[in-house]
Amino acid sequence: MLDPNELYELSADLPELDRPVLVVAMTGFVDAAGATKLAAEHLRDHGDPVDVADFDVDQLYDYRARRPAMMFVEDHWESYDAPRIRVQALTDTAGTRFLMLDGPEPDVQWERFVAAVTGLCERLDVRASVGFNSIPMAVPHTRPLGVTAHASRRELIADHQPWLQRVQVPGSAAHLLEYRLAQSGRDSMGFSVHVPHYLAQTDYPAAAQTMLEAVSRATGLALVGESLRVAAEAVRVDVDGQVQRSDEVAGVVRALEEQYDAYVAGRGDNLLAGDAGPLPTADELGAELERFLAEQTERPDQ
């Protein structure tokens, strides 16, 4: 393998760090409702970021598969939205320093990238890494968002109950990083927030809030600021209003609530299952709500 250390450039002036947590917030895999993006933006906007390491994107990114945006104005190119994979030092709301790795998931050289991040963890004396993402599920927005937790040691996520027993899913660079860190004996964990799949195509701050609350409980960091709570409440009010304007859609939400409540009470099937007995299937429920919400968004008076 080529030298993993050649994949990144370390800042010449590193901030003071005291066995920090590494938060992994990479996009490009499953990011229902833009929760990972929203969470990373929230942390950076309120965390006084300081650059720690920049990765060589040209070695990791497939530009033709995910073409970066460029802005053309009248007769010239005005800007280029260059992809960037980086590690920054941030500060939580209590003043504690932590690290965040974010940017687009690498398209290639996963093992070399993981080895590079592992080396950074050793070099910066990272005490634990924690990643997150969000997945669409057949759940109603009127119930608490669930979280699937996983970790190198069960003790790290002792307050979470498993939602799944055994399932094969497509891999991601972030999940491979968690797996390799665990193999090397380092504490690593991750959280996947369950997003109502009829809201998966729109920004849903409540998912980012739930995600960061899970990370906070696991690490002791204080990550959720008031602005995120306010944004989550505003979107919730808007979605409630849209649902209330249609008896048909309100009935669909009630059906999802019954399915959810049955599962939580131990009477239903796994929430990832597509069929819930006499209730409409998750696909049918989601399609109906997506149609309704899309129509509301397209209305000129909204």
mmCIF file of C-alpha atoms in Angstrom:
data_model
loop_
_atom_site.group_PDB
_atom_site.id
_atom_site.type_symbol
_atom_site.label_atom_id
_atom_site.label_comp_id
_atom_site.label_asym_id
_atom_site.label_seq_id
_atom_site.Cartn_x
_atom_site.Cartn_y
_atom_site.Cartn_z
ATOM 1 C CA MET A 1 0.000 0.000 0.000
ATOM 2 C CA LEU A 2 1.170 3.519 -0.760
ATOM 3 C CA ASP A 3 2.047 5.618 2.270
ATOM 4 C CA PRO A 4 -1.310 6.698 3.810
ATOM 5 C CA ASN A 5 0.338 9.764 5.347
ATOM 6 C CA GLU A 6 0.802 11.177 1.850
ATOM 7 C CA LEU A 7 -2.984 11.502 1.517
ATOM 8 C CA TYR A 8 -3.190 14.514 3.809
ATOM 9 C CA GLU A 9 -1.318 17.611 4.892
ATOM 10 C CA LEU A 10 -1.216 18.401 8.589
ATOM 11 C CA SER A 11 -1.575 22.009 9.699
ATOM 12 C CA ALA A 12 1.674 23.619 10.803
ATOM 13 C CA ASP A 13 -0.015 25.252 13.782
ATOM 14 C CA LEU A 14 -2.126 22.668 15.595
ATOM 15 C CA PRO A 15 -4.528 23.795 18.331
ATOM 16 C CA GLU A 16 -4.193 22.412 21.833
ATOM 17 C CA LEU A 17 -6.018 19.087 22.104
ATOM 18 C CA ASP A 18 -6.657 16.880 25.116
ATOM 19 C CA ARG A 19 -7.496 13.330 23.941
ATOM 20 C CA PRO A 20 -10.319 14.621 21.712
ATOM 21 C CA VAL A 21 -13.325 12.803 20.278
ATOM 22 C CA LEU A 22 -13.350 12.505 16.484
ATOM 23 C CA VAL A 23 -16.786 13.128 14.961
ATOM 24 C CA VAL A 24 -17.125 11.625 11.467
ATOM 25 C CA ALA A 25 -19.684 13.478 9.341
ATOM 26 C CA MET A 26 -19.069 12.367 5.773
ATOM 27 C CA THR A 27 -21.750 12.750 3.115
ATOM 28 C CA GLY A 28 -22.376 10.712 -0.019
ATOM 29 C CA PHE A 29 -23.759 7.491 1.443
ATOM 30 C CA VAL A 30 -27.239 7.546 3.031
ATOM 31 C CA ASP A 31 -28.199 10.987 4.299
ATOM 32 C CA ALA A 32 -31.983 11.024 4.558
ATOM 33 C CA ALA A 33 -33.386 14.518 5.123
ATOM 34 C CA GLY A 34 -29.865 15.949 4.841
ATOM 35 C CA ALA A 35 -29.307 15.220 8.534
ATOM 36 C CA THR A 36 -25.545 14.638 8.309
ATOM 37 C CA LYS A 37 -25.085 17.808 6.271
ATOM 38 C CA LEU A 38 -27.223 19.831 8.680
ATOM 39 C CA ALA A 39 -25.400 18.454 11.723
ATOM 40 C CA ALA A 40 -21.956 19.198 10.278
ATOM 41 C CA GLU A 41 -23.007 22.735 9.324
ATOM 42 C CA HIS A 42 -24.417 23.310 12.812
ATOM 43 C CA LEU A 43 -21.210 22.139 14.483
ATOM 44 C CA ARG A 44 -19.002 24.244 12.238
ATOM 45 C CA ASP A 45 -21.151 27.373 12.460
ATOM 46 C CA HIS A 46 -21.050 27.310 16.265
ATOM 47 C CA GLY A 47 -17.699 25.612 16.898
ATOM 48 C CA ASP A 48 -15.021 28.197 16.012
ATOM 49 C CA PRO A 49 -13.295 25.803 13.549
ATOM 50 C CA VAL A 50 -9.525 25.523 13.228
ATOM 51 C CA ASP A 51 -8.014 23.477 10.378
ATOM 52 C CA VAL A 52 -6.059 20.404 11.445
ATOM 53 C CA ALA A 53 -5.612 18.322 8.278
ATOM 54 C CA ASP A 54 -6.599 18.559 4.608
ATOM 55 C CA PHE A 55 -6.849 15.468 2.412
ATOM 56 C CA ASP A 56 -5.714 15.355 -1.209
ATOM 57 C CA VAL A 57 -9.151 15.254 -2.829
ATOM 58 C CA ASP A 58 -7.694 14.611 -6.296
ATOM 59 C CA GLN A 59 -6.630 11.161 -5.114
ATOM 60 C CA LEU A 60 -9.995 10.291 -3.554
ATOM 61 C CA TYR A 61 -12.781 11.975 -5.535
ATOM 62 C CA ASP A 62 -14.428 10.964 -8.838
ATOM 63 C CA TYR A 63 -15.204 14.311 -10.443
ATOM 64 C CA ARG A 64 -17.174 12.834 -13.339
ATOM 65 C CA ALA A 65 -19.445 10.838 -11.033
ATOM 66 C CA ARG A 66 -20.144 13.825 -8.759
ATOM 67 C CA ARG A 67 -19.423 16.962 -10.742
ATOM 68 C CA PRO A 68 -18.750 19.956 -8.468
ATOM 69 C CA ALA A 69 -20.910 23.027 -9.101
ATOM 70 C CA MET A 70 -19.547 26.062 -10.949
ATOM 71 C CA MET A 71 -21.250 29.452 -11.172
ATOM 72 C CA PHE A 72 -21.401 31.169 -14.579
ATOM 73 C CA VAL A 73 -22.317 34.886 -14.636
ATOM 74 C CA GLU A 74 -22.966 36.590 -18.015
ATOM 75 C CA ASP A 75 -19.529 36.138 -19.606
ATOM 76 C CA HIS A 76 -17.262 34.479 -17.029
ATOM 77 C CA TRP A 77 -16.953 31.762 -14.426
ATOM 78 C CA GLU A 78 -17.455 33.368 -11.032
ATOM 79 C CA SER A 79 -16.926 30.509 -8.598
ATOM 80 C CA TYR A 80 -16.125 26.829 -8.191
ATOM 81 C CA ASP A 81 -17.476 24.725 -5.323
ATOM 82 C CA ALA A 82 -14.360 22.644 -4.761
ATOM 83 C CA PRO A 83 -14.869 19.392 -2.829
ATOM 84 C CA ARG A 84 -12.897 19.233 0.392
ATOM 85 C CA ILE A 85 -12.206 16.427 2.864
ATOM 86 C CA ARG A 86 -10.750 17.785 6.080
ATOM 87 C CA VAL A 87 -10.315 17.456 9.800
ATOM 88 C CA GLN A 88 -11.038 20.521 11.906
ATOM 89 C CA ALA A 89 -10.866 21.228 15.612
ATOM 90 C CA LEU A 90 -14.156 22.586 16.943
ATOM 91 C CA THR A 91 -15.469 23.659 20.339
ATOM 92 C CA ASP A 92 -18.740 22.434 21.854
ATOM 93 C CA THR A 93 -21.161 24.676 23.745
ATOM 94 C CA ALA A 94 -19.331 23.917 27.018
ATOM 95 C CA GLY A 95 -15.916 24.891 25.622
ATOM 96 C CA THR A 96 -14.551 21.366 25.059
ATOM 97 C CA ARG A 97 -12.404 20.785 21.984
ATOM 98 C CA PHE A 98 -13.219 17.932 19.606
ATOM 99 C CA LEU A 99 -12.341 17.019 16.030
ATOM 100 C CA MET A 100 -14.618 16.677 13.017
ATOM 101 C CA LEU A 101 -13.844 14.814 9.791
ATOM 102 C CA ASP A 102 -16.246 15.850 7.066
ATOM 103 C CA GLY A 103 -16.591 16.153 3.331
ATOM 104 C CA PRO A 104 -17.695 13.838 0.520
ATOM 105 C CA GLU A 105 -17.127 10.132 1.030
ATOM 106 C CA PRO A 106 -14.049 9.010 -0.966
ATOM 107 C CA ASP A 107 -14.880 7.220 -4.205
ATOM 108 C CA VAL A 108 -11.612 5.273 -4.257
ATOM 109 C CA GLN A 109 -8.726 4.159 -2.019
ATOM 110 C CA TRP A 110 -10.945 3.389 0.968
ATOM 111 C CA GLU A 111 -8.379 1.253 2.779
ATOM 112 C CA ARG A 112 -5.637 3.824 2.289
ATOM 113 C CA PHE A 113 -7.959 6.606 3.444
ATOM 114 C CA VAL A 114 -8.959 4.603 6.523
ATOM 115 C CA ALA A 115 -5.313 3.915 7.299
ATOM 116 C CA ALA A 116 -4.592 7.641 7.010
ATOM 117 C CA VAL A 117 -7.407 8.567 9.410
ATOM 118 C CA THR A 118 -6.307 5.826 11.807
ATOM 119 C CA GLY A 119 -2.814 7.282 11.755
ATOM 120 C CA LEU A 120 -4.228 10.723 12.500
ATOM 121 C CA CYS A 121 -6.134 9.272 15.450
ATOM 122 C CA GLU A 122 -2.900 7.895 16.837
ATOM 123 C CA ARG A 123 -0.977 11.072 16.141
ATOM 124 C CA LEU A 124 -3.608 13.328 17.779
ATOM 125 C CA ASP A 125 -4.359 10.900 20.639
ATOM 126 C CA VAL A 126 -8.045 10.568 19.752
ATOM 127 C CA ARG A 127 -9.869 8.739 22.554
ATOM 128 C CA ALA A 128 -12.928 7.688 20.509
ATOM 129 C CA SER A 129 -14.467 8.160 17.085
ATOM 130 C CA VAL A 130 -18.181 8.504 16.440
ATOM 131 C CA GLY A 131 -19.907 8.646 13.075
ATOM 132 C CA PHE A 132 -23.497 9.259 12.091
ATOM 133 C CA ASN A 133 -25.905 9.105 9.205
ATOM 134 C CA SER A 134 -29.669 8.984 8.653
ATOM 135 C CA ILE A 135 -31.828 6.336 7.028
ATOM 136 C CA PRO A 136 -35.423 6.533 5.720
ATOM 137 C CA MET A 137 -37.868 4.263 7.555
ATOM 138 C CA ALA A 138 -41.605 3.681 7.789
ATOM 139 C CA VAL A 139 -42.065 5.783 10.915
ATOM 140 C CA PRO A 140 -44.318 8.800 11.622
ATOM 141 C CA HIS A 141 -42.937 12.261 12.342
ATOM 142 C CA THR A 142 -45.276 12.452 15.356
ATOM 143 C CA ARG A 143 -43.230 9.927 17.329
ATOM 144 C CA PRO A 144 -39.678 10.226 18.724
ATOM 145 C CA LEU A 145 -37.085 9.471 16.070
ATOM 146 C CA GLY A 146 -35.391 6.144 16.639
ATOM 147 C CA VAL A 147 -31.641 5.559 16.492
ATOM 148 C CA THR A 148 -29.711 2.459 15.487
ATOM 149 C CA ALA A 149 -26.463 2.385 17.466
ATOM 150 C CA HIS A 150 -23.338 0.287 16.896
ATOM 151 C CA ALA A 151 -19.933 0.284 18.533
ATOM 152 C CA SER A 152 -16.669 -1.562 19.045
ATOM 153 C CA ARG A 153 -17.771 -2.276 22.639
ATOM 154 C CA ARG A 154 -21.310 -2.753 23.869
ATOM 155 C CA GLU A 155 -20.559 -0.569 26.901
ATOM 156 C CA LEU A 156 -20.229 2.485 24.644
ATOM 157 C CA ILE A 157 -23.912 2.290 23.630
ATOM 158 C CA ALA A 158 -25.405 0.616 26.709
ATOM 159 C CA ASP A 159 -28.502 2.857 26.723
ATOM 160 C CA HIS A 160 -29.531 1.812 23.186
ATOM 161 C CA GLN A 161 -31.602 -1.253 22.349
ATOM 162 C CA PRO A 162 -30.965 -3.057 19.026
ATOM 163 C CA TRP A 163 -33.515 -2.491 16.247
ATOM 164 C CA LEU A 164 -32.082 -5.180 13.977
ATOM 165 C CA GLN A 165 -30.652 -8.639 14.452
ATOM 166 C CA ARG A 166 -28.633 -9.393 11.312
ATOM 167 C CA VAL A 167 -28.738 -7.616 7.958
ATOM 168 C CA GLN A 168 -26.372 -7.150 5.020
ATOM 169 C CA VAL A 169 -26.109 -3.585 3.710
ATOM 170 C CA PRO A 170 -23.894 -1.705 1.232
ATOM 171 C CA GLY A 171 -20.661 -0.549 2.777
ATOM 172 C CA SER A 172 -19.448 3.023 3.222
ATOM 173 C CA ALA A 173 -16.062 4.585 3.914
ATOM 174 C CA ALA A 174 -17.268 5.892 7.281
ATOM 175 C CA HIS A 175 -18.531 2.484 8.375
ATOM 176 C CA LEU A 176 -15.321 0.847 7.170
ATOM 177 C CA LEU A 177 -13.392 3.362 9.278
ATOM 178 C CA GLU A 178 -15.450 2.413 12.347
ATOM 179 C CA TYR A 179 -14.857 -1.281 11.618
ATOM 180 C CA ARG A 180 -11.082 -0.910 11.134
ATOM 181 C CA LEU A 181 -10.690 1.265 14.233
ATOM 182 C CA ALA A 182 -12.493 -1.407 16.245
ATOM 183 C CA GLN A 183 -10.174 -4.063 14.811
ATOM 184 C CA SER A 184 -7.186 -2.019 15.934
ATOM 185 C CA GLY A 185 -8.550 -1.871 19.492
ATOM 186 C CA ARG A 186 -9.774 1.724 19.397
ATOM 187 C CA ASP A 187 -13.161 2.855 20.689
ATOM 188 C CA SER A 188 -15.430 3.603 17.757
ATOM 189 C CA MET A 189 -19.175 3.923 17.412
ATOM 190 C CA GLY A 190 -21.885 5.161 15.099
ATOM 191 C CA PHE A 191 -25.521 6.249 15.099
ATOM 192 C CA SER A 192 -28.123 6.035 12.338
ATOM 193 C CA VAL A 193 -31.240 8.158 12.861
ATOM 194 C CA HIS A 194 -34.566 6.831 11.571
ATOM 195 C CA VAL A 195 -36.171 9.495 9.385
ATOM 196 C CA PRO A 196 -39.826 9.344 8.265
ATOM 197 C CA HIS A 197 -39.262 8.370 4.670
ATOM 198 C CA TYR A 198 -41.875 10.763 3.377
ATOM 199 C CA LEU A 199 -39.563 13.535 4.651
ATOM 200 C CA ALA A 200 -36.343 11.977 3.342
ATOM 201 C CA GLN A 201 -36.046 14.365 0.397
ATOM 202 C CA THR A 202 -36.271 17.580 2.402
ATOM 203 C CA ASP A 203 -34.062 19.061 5.102
ATOM 204 C CA TYR A 204 -35.371 17.886 8.485
ATOM 205 C CA PRO A 205 -33.471 19.520 11.372
ATOM 206 C CA ALA A 206 -35.109 17.251 13.963
ATOM 207 C CA ALA A 207 -33.089 14.363 12.513
ATOM 208 C CA ALA A 208 -29.843 16.313 12.925
ATOM 209 C CA GLN A 209 -30.874 17.241 16.467
ATOM 210 C CA THR A 210 -31.599 13.603 17.388
ATOM 211 C CA MET A 211 -28.304 12.565 15.815
ATOM 212 C CA LEU A 212 -26.227 15.072 17.794
ATOM 213 C CA GLU A 213 -28.099 14.298 21.020
ATOM 214 C CA ALA A 214 -27.114 10.638 20.623
ATOM 215 C CA VAL A 215 -23.481 11.631 20.078
ATOM 216 C CA SER A 216 -23.595 13.941 23.091
ATOM 217 C CA ARG A 217 -24.911 11.194 25.379
ATOM 218 C CA ALA A 218 -22.235 8.787 24.206
ATOM 219 C CA THR A 219 -19.283 11.172 24.408
ATOM 220 C CA GLY A 220 -20.164 13.815 26.992
ATOM 221 C CA LEU A 221 -19.851 16.585 24.415
ATOM 222 C CA ALA A 222 -22.486 19.357 24.351
ATOM 223 C CA LEU A 223 -23.325 19.613 20.658
ATOM 224 C CA VAL A 224 -26.926 20.801 20.256
ATOM 225 C CA GLY A 225 -27.353 24.561 20.183
ATOM 226 C CA GLU A 226 -30.568 26.548 20.441
ATOM 227 C CA SER A 227 -30.623 27.421 16.750
ATOM 228 C CA LEU A 228 -30.967 23.761 15.787
ATOM 229 C CA ARG A 229 -33.811 23.250 18.258
ATOM 230 C CA VAL A 230 -35.631 26.302 16.896
ATOM 231 C CA ALA A 231 -35.207 25.115 13.299
ATOM 232 C CA ALA A 232 -36.471 21.637 14.202
ATOM 233 C CA GLU A 233 -39.572 23.055 15.877
ATOM 234 C CA ALA A 234 -40.337 25.356 12.939
ATOM 235 C CA VAL A 235 -40.192 22.495 10.436
ATOM 236 C CA ARG A 236 -42.312 20.288 12.699
ATOM 237 C CA VAL A 237 -45.019 22.965 12.869
ATOM 238 C CA ASP A 238 -44.949 23.302 9.076
ATOM 239 C CA VAL A 239 -45.260 19.543 8.498
ATOM 240 C CA ASP A 240 -48.078 19.268 11.062
ATOM 241 C CA GLY A 241 -49.918 22.052 9.280
ATOM 242 C CA GLN A 242 -49.619 20.342 5.905
ATOM 243 C CA VAL A 243 -50.875 17.044 7.288
ATOM 244 C CA GLN A 244 -53.812 18.648 9.081
ATOM 245 C CA ARG A 245 -55.048 20.194 5.838
ATOM 246 C CA SER A 246 -55.857 16.758 4.434
ATOM 247 C CA ASP A 247 -58.080 14.188 6.149
ATOM 248 C CA GLU A 248 -56.696 11.555 3.807
ATOM 249 C CA VAL A 249 -53.072 12.203 4.736
ATOM 250 C CA ALA A 250 -53.934 12.549 8.421
ATOM 251 C CA GLY A 251 -55.382 9.038 8.188
ATOM 252 C CA VAL A 252 -52.168 7.797 6.598
ATOM 253 C CA VAL A 253 -50.139 9.273 9.455
ATOM 254 C CA ARG A 254 -52.436 7.598 11.987
ATOM 255 C CA ALA A 255 -51.808 4.266 10.244
ATOM 256 C CA LEU A 256 -48.077 4.806 10.540
ATOM 257 C CA GLU A 257 -48.532 5.682 14.198
ATOM 258 C CA GLU A 258 -50.416 2.421 14.790
ATOM 259 C CA GLN A 259 -47.663 0.455 13.066
ATOM 260 C CA TYR A 260 -44.992 2.246 15.089
ATOM 261 C CA ASP A 261 -46.819 1.852 18.408
ATOM 262 C CA ALA A 262 -47.397 -1.848 17.744
ATOM 263 C CA TYR A 263 -43.700 -2.371 17.152
ATOM 264 C CA VAL A 264 -42.661 -0.432 20.243
ATOM 265 C CA ALA A 265 -45.128 -2.438 22.319
ATOM 266 C CA GLY A 266 -43.599 -5.644 21.040
ATOM 267 C CA ARG A 267 -46.615 -6.658 18.959
ATOM 268 C CA GLY A 268 -45.434 -5.696 15.477
ATOM 269 C CA ASP A 269 -42.790 -6.697 12.967
ATOM 270 C CA ASN A 270 -39.460 -5.010 12.400
ATOM 271 C CA LEU A 271 -39.943 -1.438 11.214
ATOM 272 C CA LEU A 272 -37.766 -2.138 8.194
ATOM 273 C CA ALA A 273 -40.266 -4.711 6.945
ATOM 274 C CA GLY A 274 -42.286 -3.600 3.961
ATOM 275 C CA ASP A 275 -45.591 -5.133 5.038
ATOM 276 C CA ALA A 276 -47.444 -4.538 8.296
ATOM 277 C CA GLY A 277 -50.348 -6.947 7.995
ATOM 278 C CA PRO A 278 -53.676 -5.203 7.478
ATOM 279 C CA LEU A 279 -52.072 -1.759 7.363
ATOM 280 C CA PRO A 280 -50.921 -0.242 4.051
ATOM 281 C CA THR A 281 -47.358 -1.085 3.154
ATOM 282 C CA ALA A 282 -44.572 1.352 3.964
ATOM 283 C CA ASP A 283 -44.109 2.086 0.248
ATOM 284 C CA GLU A 284 -47.791 2.912 -0.169
ATOM 285 C CA LEU A 285 -47.806 5.168 2.872
ATOM 286 C CA GLY A 286 -44.622 6.924 1.840
ATOM 287 C CA ALA A 287 -45.752 7.428 -1.759
ATOM 288 C CA GLU A 288 -49.001 9.012 -0.614
ATOM 289 C CA LEU A 289 -47.306 11.410 1.780
ATOM 290 C CA GLU A 290 -44.537 12.286 -0.679
ATOM 291 C CA ARG A 291 -47.192 13.112 -3.303
ATOM 292 C CA PHE A 292 -49.104 15.294 -0.875
ATOM 293 C CA LEU A 293 -46.086 17.176 0.459
ATOM 294 C CA ALA A 294 -44.730 17.709 -3.071
ATOM 295 C CA GLU A 295 -48.055 19.205 -4.129
ATOM 296 C CA GLN A 296 -48.001 21.554 -1.157
ATOM 297 C CA THR A 297 -44.462 22.680 -1.986
ATOM 298 C CA GLU A 298 -45.403 23.368 -5.613
ATOM 299 C CA ARG A 299 -48.446 25.490 -4.758
ATOM 300 C CA PRO A 300 -47.771 29.114 -5.796
ATOM 301 C CA ASP A 301 -49.447 30.523 -2.683
ATOM 302 C CA GLN A 302 -47.091 28.689 -0.284
#
